Structures are given as structure tokens and as C-alpha cells.
PDB file of C-alpha atoms in Angstrom:
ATOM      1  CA  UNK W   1    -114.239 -92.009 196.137  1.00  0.00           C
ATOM      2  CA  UNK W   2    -114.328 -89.627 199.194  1.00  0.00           C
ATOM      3  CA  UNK W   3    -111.160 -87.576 200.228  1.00  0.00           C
ATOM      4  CA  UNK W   4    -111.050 -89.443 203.531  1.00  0.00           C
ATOM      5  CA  UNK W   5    -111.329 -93.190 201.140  1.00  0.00           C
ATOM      6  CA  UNK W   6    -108.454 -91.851 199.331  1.00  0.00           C
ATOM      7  CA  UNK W   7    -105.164 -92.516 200.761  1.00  0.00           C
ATOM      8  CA  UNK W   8    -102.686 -89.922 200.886  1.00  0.00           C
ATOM      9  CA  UNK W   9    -100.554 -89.373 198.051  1.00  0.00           C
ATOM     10  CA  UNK W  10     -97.246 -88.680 200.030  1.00  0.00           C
ATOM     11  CA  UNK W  11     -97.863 -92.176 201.184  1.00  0.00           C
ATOM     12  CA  UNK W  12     -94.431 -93.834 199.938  1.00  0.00           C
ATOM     13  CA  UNK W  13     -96.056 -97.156 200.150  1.00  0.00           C
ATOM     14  CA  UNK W  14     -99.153 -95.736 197.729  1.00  0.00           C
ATOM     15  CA  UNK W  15     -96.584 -94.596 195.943  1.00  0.00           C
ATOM     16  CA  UNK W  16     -94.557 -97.751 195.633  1.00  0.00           C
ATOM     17  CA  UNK W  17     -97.844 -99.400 194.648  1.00  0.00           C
ATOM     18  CA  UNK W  18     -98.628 -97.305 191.689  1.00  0.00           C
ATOM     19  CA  UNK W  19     -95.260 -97.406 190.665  1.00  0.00           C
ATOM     20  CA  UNK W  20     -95.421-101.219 190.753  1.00  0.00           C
ATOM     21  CA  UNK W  21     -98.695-100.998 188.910  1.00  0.00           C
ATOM     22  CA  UNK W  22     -97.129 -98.688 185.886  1.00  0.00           C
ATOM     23  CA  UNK W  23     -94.266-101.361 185.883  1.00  0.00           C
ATOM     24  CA  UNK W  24     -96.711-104.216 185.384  1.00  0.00           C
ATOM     25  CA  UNK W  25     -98.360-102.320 182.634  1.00  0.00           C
ATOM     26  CA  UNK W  26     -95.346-101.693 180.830  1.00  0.00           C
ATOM     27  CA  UNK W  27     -94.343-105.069 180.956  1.00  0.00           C
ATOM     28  CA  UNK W  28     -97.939-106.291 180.055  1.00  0.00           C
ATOM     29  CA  UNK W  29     -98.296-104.440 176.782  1.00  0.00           C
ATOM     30  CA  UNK W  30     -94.255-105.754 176.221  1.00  0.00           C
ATOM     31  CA  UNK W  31     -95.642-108.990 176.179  1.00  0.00           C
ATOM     32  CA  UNK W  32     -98.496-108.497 174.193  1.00  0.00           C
ATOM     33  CA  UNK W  33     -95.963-107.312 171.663  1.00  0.00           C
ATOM     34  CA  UNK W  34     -93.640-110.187 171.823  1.00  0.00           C
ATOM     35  CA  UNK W  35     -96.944-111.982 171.567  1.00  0.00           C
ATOM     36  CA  UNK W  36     -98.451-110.770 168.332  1.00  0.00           C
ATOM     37  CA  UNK W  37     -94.407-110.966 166.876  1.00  0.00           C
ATOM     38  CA  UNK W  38     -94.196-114.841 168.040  1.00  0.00           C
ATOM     39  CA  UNK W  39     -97.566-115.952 166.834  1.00  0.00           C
ATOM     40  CA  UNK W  40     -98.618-114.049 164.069  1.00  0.00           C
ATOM     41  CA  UNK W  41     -95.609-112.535 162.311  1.00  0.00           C
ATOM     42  CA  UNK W  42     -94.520-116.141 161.369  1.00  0.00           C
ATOM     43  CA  UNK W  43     -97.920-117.109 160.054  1.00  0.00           C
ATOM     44  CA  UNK W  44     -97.743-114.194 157.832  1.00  0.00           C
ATOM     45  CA  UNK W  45     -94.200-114.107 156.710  1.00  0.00           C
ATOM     46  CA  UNK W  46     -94.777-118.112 156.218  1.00  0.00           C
ATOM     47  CA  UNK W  47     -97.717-116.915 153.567  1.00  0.00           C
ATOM     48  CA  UNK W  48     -95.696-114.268 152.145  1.00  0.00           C
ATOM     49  CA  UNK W  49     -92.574-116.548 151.421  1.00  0.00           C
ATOM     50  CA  UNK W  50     -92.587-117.475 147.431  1.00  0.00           C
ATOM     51  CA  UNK W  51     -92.783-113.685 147.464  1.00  0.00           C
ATOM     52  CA  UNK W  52     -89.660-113.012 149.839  1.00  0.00           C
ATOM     53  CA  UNK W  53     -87.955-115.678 147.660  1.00  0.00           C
ATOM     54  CA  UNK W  54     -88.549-113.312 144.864  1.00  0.00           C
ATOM     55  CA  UNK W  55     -87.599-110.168 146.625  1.00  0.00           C
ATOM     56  CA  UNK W  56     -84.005-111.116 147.417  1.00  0.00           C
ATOM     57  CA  UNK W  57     -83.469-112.029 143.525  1.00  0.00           C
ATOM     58  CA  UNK W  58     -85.041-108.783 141.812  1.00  0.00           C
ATOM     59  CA  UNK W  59     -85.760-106.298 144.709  1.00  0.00           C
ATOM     60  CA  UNK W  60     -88.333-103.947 143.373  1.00  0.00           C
ATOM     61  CA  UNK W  61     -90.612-101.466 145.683  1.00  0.00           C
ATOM     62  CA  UNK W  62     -93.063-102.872 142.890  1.00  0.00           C
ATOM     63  CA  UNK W  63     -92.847-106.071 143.882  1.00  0.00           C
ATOM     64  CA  UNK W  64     -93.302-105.616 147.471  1.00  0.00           C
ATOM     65  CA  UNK W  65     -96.174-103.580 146.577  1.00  0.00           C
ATOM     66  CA  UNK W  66     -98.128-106.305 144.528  1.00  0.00           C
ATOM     67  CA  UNK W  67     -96.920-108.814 147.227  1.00  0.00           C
ATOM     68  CA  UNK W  68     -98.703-107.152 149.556  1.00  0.00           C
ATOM     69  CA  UNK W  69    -101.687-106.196 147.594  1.00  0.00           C
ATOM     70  CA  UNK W  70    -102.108-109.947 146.973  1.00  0.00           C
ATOM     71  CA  UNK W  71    -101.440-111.163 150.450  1.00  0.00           C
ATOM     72  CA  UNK W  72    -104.031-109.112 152.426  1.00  0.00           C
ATOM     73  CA  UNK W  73    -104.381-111.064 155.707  1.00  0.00           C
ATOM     74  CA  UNK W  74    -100.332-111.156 155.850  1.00  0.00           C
ATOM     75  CA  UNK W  75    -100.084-107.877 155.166  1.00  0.00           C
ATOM     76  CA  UNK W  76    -103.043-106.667 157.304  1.00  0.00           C
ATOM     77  CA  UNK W  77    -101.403-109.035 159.808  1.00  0.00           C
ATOM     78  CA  UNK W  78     -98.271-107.290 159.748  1.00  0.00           C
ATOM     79  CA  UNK W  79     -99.397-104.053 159.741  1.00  0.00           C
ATOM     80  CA  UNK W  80    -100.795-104.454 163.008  1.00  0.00           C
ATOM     81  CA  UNK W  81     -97.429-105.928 164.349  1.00  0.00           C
ATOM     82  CA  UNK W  82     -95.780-103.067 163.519  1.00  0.00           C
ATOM     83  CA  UNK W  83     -98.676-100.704 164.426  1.00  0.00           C
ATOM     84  CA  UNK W  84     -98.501-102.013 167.898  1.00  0.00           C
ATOM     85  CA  UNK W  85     -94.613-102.149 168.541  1.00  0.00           C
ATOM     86  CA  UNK W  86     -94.915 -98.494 167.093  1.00  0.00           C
ATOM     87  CA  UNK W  87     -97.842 -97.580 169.696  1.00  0.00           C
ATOM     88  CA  UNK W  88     -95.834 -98.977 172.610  1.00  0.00           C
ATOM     89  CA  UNK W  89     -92.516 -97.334 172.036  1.00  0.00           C
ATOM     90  CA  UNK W  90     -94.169 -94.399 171.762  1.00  0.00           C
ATOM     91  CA  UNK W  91     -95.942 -94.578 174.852  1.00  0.00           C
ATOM     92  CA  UNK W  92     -93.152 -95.350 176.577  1.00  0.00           C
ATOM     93  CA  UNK W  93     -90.870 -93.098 175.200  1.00  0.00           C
ATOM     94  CA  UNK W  94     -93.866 -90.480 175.500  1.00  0.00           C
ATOM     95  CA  UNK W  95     -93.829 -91.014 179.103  1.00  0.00           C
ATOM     96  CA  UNK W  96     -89.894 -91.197 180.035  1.00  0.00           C
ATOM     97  CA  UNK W  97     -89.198 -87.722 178.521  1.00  0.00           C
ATOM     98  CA  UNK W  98     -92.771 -85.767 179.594  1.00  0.00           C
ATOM     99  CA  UNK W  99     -93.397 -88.038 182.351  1.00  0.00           C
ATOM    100  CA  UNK W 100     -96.949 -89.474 182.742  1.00  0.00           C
ATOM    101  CA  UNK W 101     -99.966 -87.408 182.202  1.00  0.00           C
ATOM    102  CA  UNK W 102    -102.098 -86.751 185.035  1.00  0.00           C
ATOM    103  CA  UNK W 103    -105.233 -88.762 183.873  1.00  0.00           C
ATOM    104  CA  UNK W 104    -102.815 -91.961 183.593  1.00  0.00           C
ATOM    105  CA  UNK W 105    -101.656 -91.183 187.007  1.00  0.00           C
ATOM    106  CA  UNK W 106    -105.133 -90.698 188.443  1.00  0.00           C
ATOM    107  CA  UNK W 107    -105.979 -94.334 186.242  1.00  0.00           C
ATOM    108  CA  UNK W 108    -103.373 -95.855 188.027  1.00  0.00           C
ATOM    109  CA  UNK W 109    -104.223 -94.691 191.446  1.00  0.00           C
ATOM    110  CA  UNK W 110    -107.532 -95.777 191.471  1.00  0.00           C
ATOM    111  CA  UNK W 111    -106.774 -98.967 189.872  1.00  0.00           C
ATOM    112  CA  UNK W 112    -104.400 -99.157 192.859  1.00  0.00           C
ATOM    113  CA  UNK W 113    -107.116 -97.809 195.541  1.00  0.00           C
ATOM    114  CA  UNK W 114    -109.792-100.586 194.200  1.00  0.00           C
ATOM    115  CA  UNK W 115    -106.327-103.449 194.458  1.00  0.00           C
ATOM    116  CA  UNK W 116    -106.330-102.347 197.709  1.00  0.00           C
ATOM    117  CA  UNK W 117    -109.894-102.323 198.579  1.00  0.00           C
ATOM    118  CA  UNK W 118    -110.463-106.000 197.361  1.00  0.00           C
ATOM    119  CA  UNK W 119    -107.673-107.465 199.199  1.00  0.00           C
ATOM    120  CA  UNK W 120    -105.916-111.050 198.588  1.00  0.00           C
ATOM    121  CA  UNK W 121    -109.282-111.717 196.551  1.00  0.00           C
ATOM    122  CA  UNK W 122    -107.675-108.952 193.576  1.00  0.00           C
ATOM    123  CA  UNK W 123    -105.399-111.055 190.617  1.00  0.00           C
ATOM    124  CA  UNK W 124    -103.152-108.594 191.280  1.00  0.00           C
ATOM    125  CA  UNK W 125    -102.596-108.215 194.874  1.00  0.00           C
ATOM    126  CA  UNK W 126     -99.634-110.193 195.267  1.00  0.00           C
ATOM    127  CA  UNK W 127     -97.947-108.421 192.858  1.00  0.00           C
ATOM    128  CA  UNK W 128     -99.000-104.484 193.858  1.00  0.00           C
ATOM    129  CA  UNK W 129     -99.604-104.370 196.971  1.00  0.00           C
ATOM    130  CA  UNK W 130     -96.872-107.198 199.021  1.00  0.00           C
TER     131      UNK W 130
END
């Protein structure tokens, strides 16, 4: 993109529009974390309850251990439940306290420059750019 294609970053309204954009993104990977927790978690805790059953009578960290070991798919299932809620809170929190690193910046503004670019015809031009 040439300097004169690039619109100018004091523009409040460019501005606006890639906070909008961050926003969206937040929320996005939210709700691909609500998803995973909604769909999956219950399949897996669903296959993995004779061995909660035994848990709350005789919690061991042995137990939980061979639970897992012999669940695989729950377990591997879970993992990447909490993997991802881990992952986004620490995004997040990453970029509340340090604020967000230039390349994500420079992401987001050229997402927003090609939103802009494509007009009404873009998904997400409703949402960004009106």
C-alpha cells in the first residue's frame, strides 16, 4: 500500500474503525471460547463421569491421573478448553497492561484499509466502518 493509499492515522474516524475492529476480535475469540466450553466440555465431562462419581467419594491426584490417562479424547478435549481460555486471557490481559504491539496494530489497520477498500461488498462493513 502506497503512503498516499494509506489514510492518515490521526484520522479519528480510522481510528474509530480499528478500534471497532480490535473490539470485534476480542469478542470473536470470546465466543470461540464460550464455544469450545458449550459444545465440547460437556461431551467430555459426560465421558469422564463414572470417574467424577468416583472422585467425589475417594479424591486421589491418582485417580484423576489414571482417569485421564484412560479417557484420552476427554482429556485431550479438555486440555484444549483450558488451553484456549488460558491463551485468550492472556492476550487480553497482555494487551490492557502493555497495550497492543505494533505489528497487531499495523494487522488491524490494514485489515481496516482493505474493509474500507471493498465497501458494502466486505462481511464486515456494517459493523467497522458505519
Amino acid at each position: 500500500m502506497d503512503q498516499s493509499e494509506q489514510p492518515s492515522i490521526t484520522d479519528p474516524s480510522f481510528a474509530q474503525q480499528v478500534q471497532k475492529l480490535h473490539r470485534l476480535t476480542v469478542y470473536g475469540r470470546w465466543l470461540f471460547v464460550i464455544f469450545l466450553w458449550l459444545l465440547i466440555a460437556p461431551i467430555c465431562f459426560w465421558d469422564l463421569r463414572s470417574e467424577i462419581s468416583l472422585w467425589r467419594q475417594y479424591f486421589t491426584w491418582v485417580a484423576v491421573r489414571y482417569g485421564l490417562i484412560f479417557h484420552p479424547l476427554s482429556t485431550l478435549g479438555l486440555s484444549f478448553c483450558i488451553a484456549m481460555t488460558v491463551s485468550v486471557l492472556v492476550w487480553q490481559s497482555r494487551n490492557i497492561l502493555m497495550g497492543l504491539p505494533q505489528r497487531e496494530k499495523e494487522r488491524l489497520e490494514k485489515q481496516v484499509c482493505r474493509i474500507r477498500q471493498q465497501g458494502a461488498t466486505h462481511p464486515l462493513w456494517k459493523l467497522i466502518c458505519q
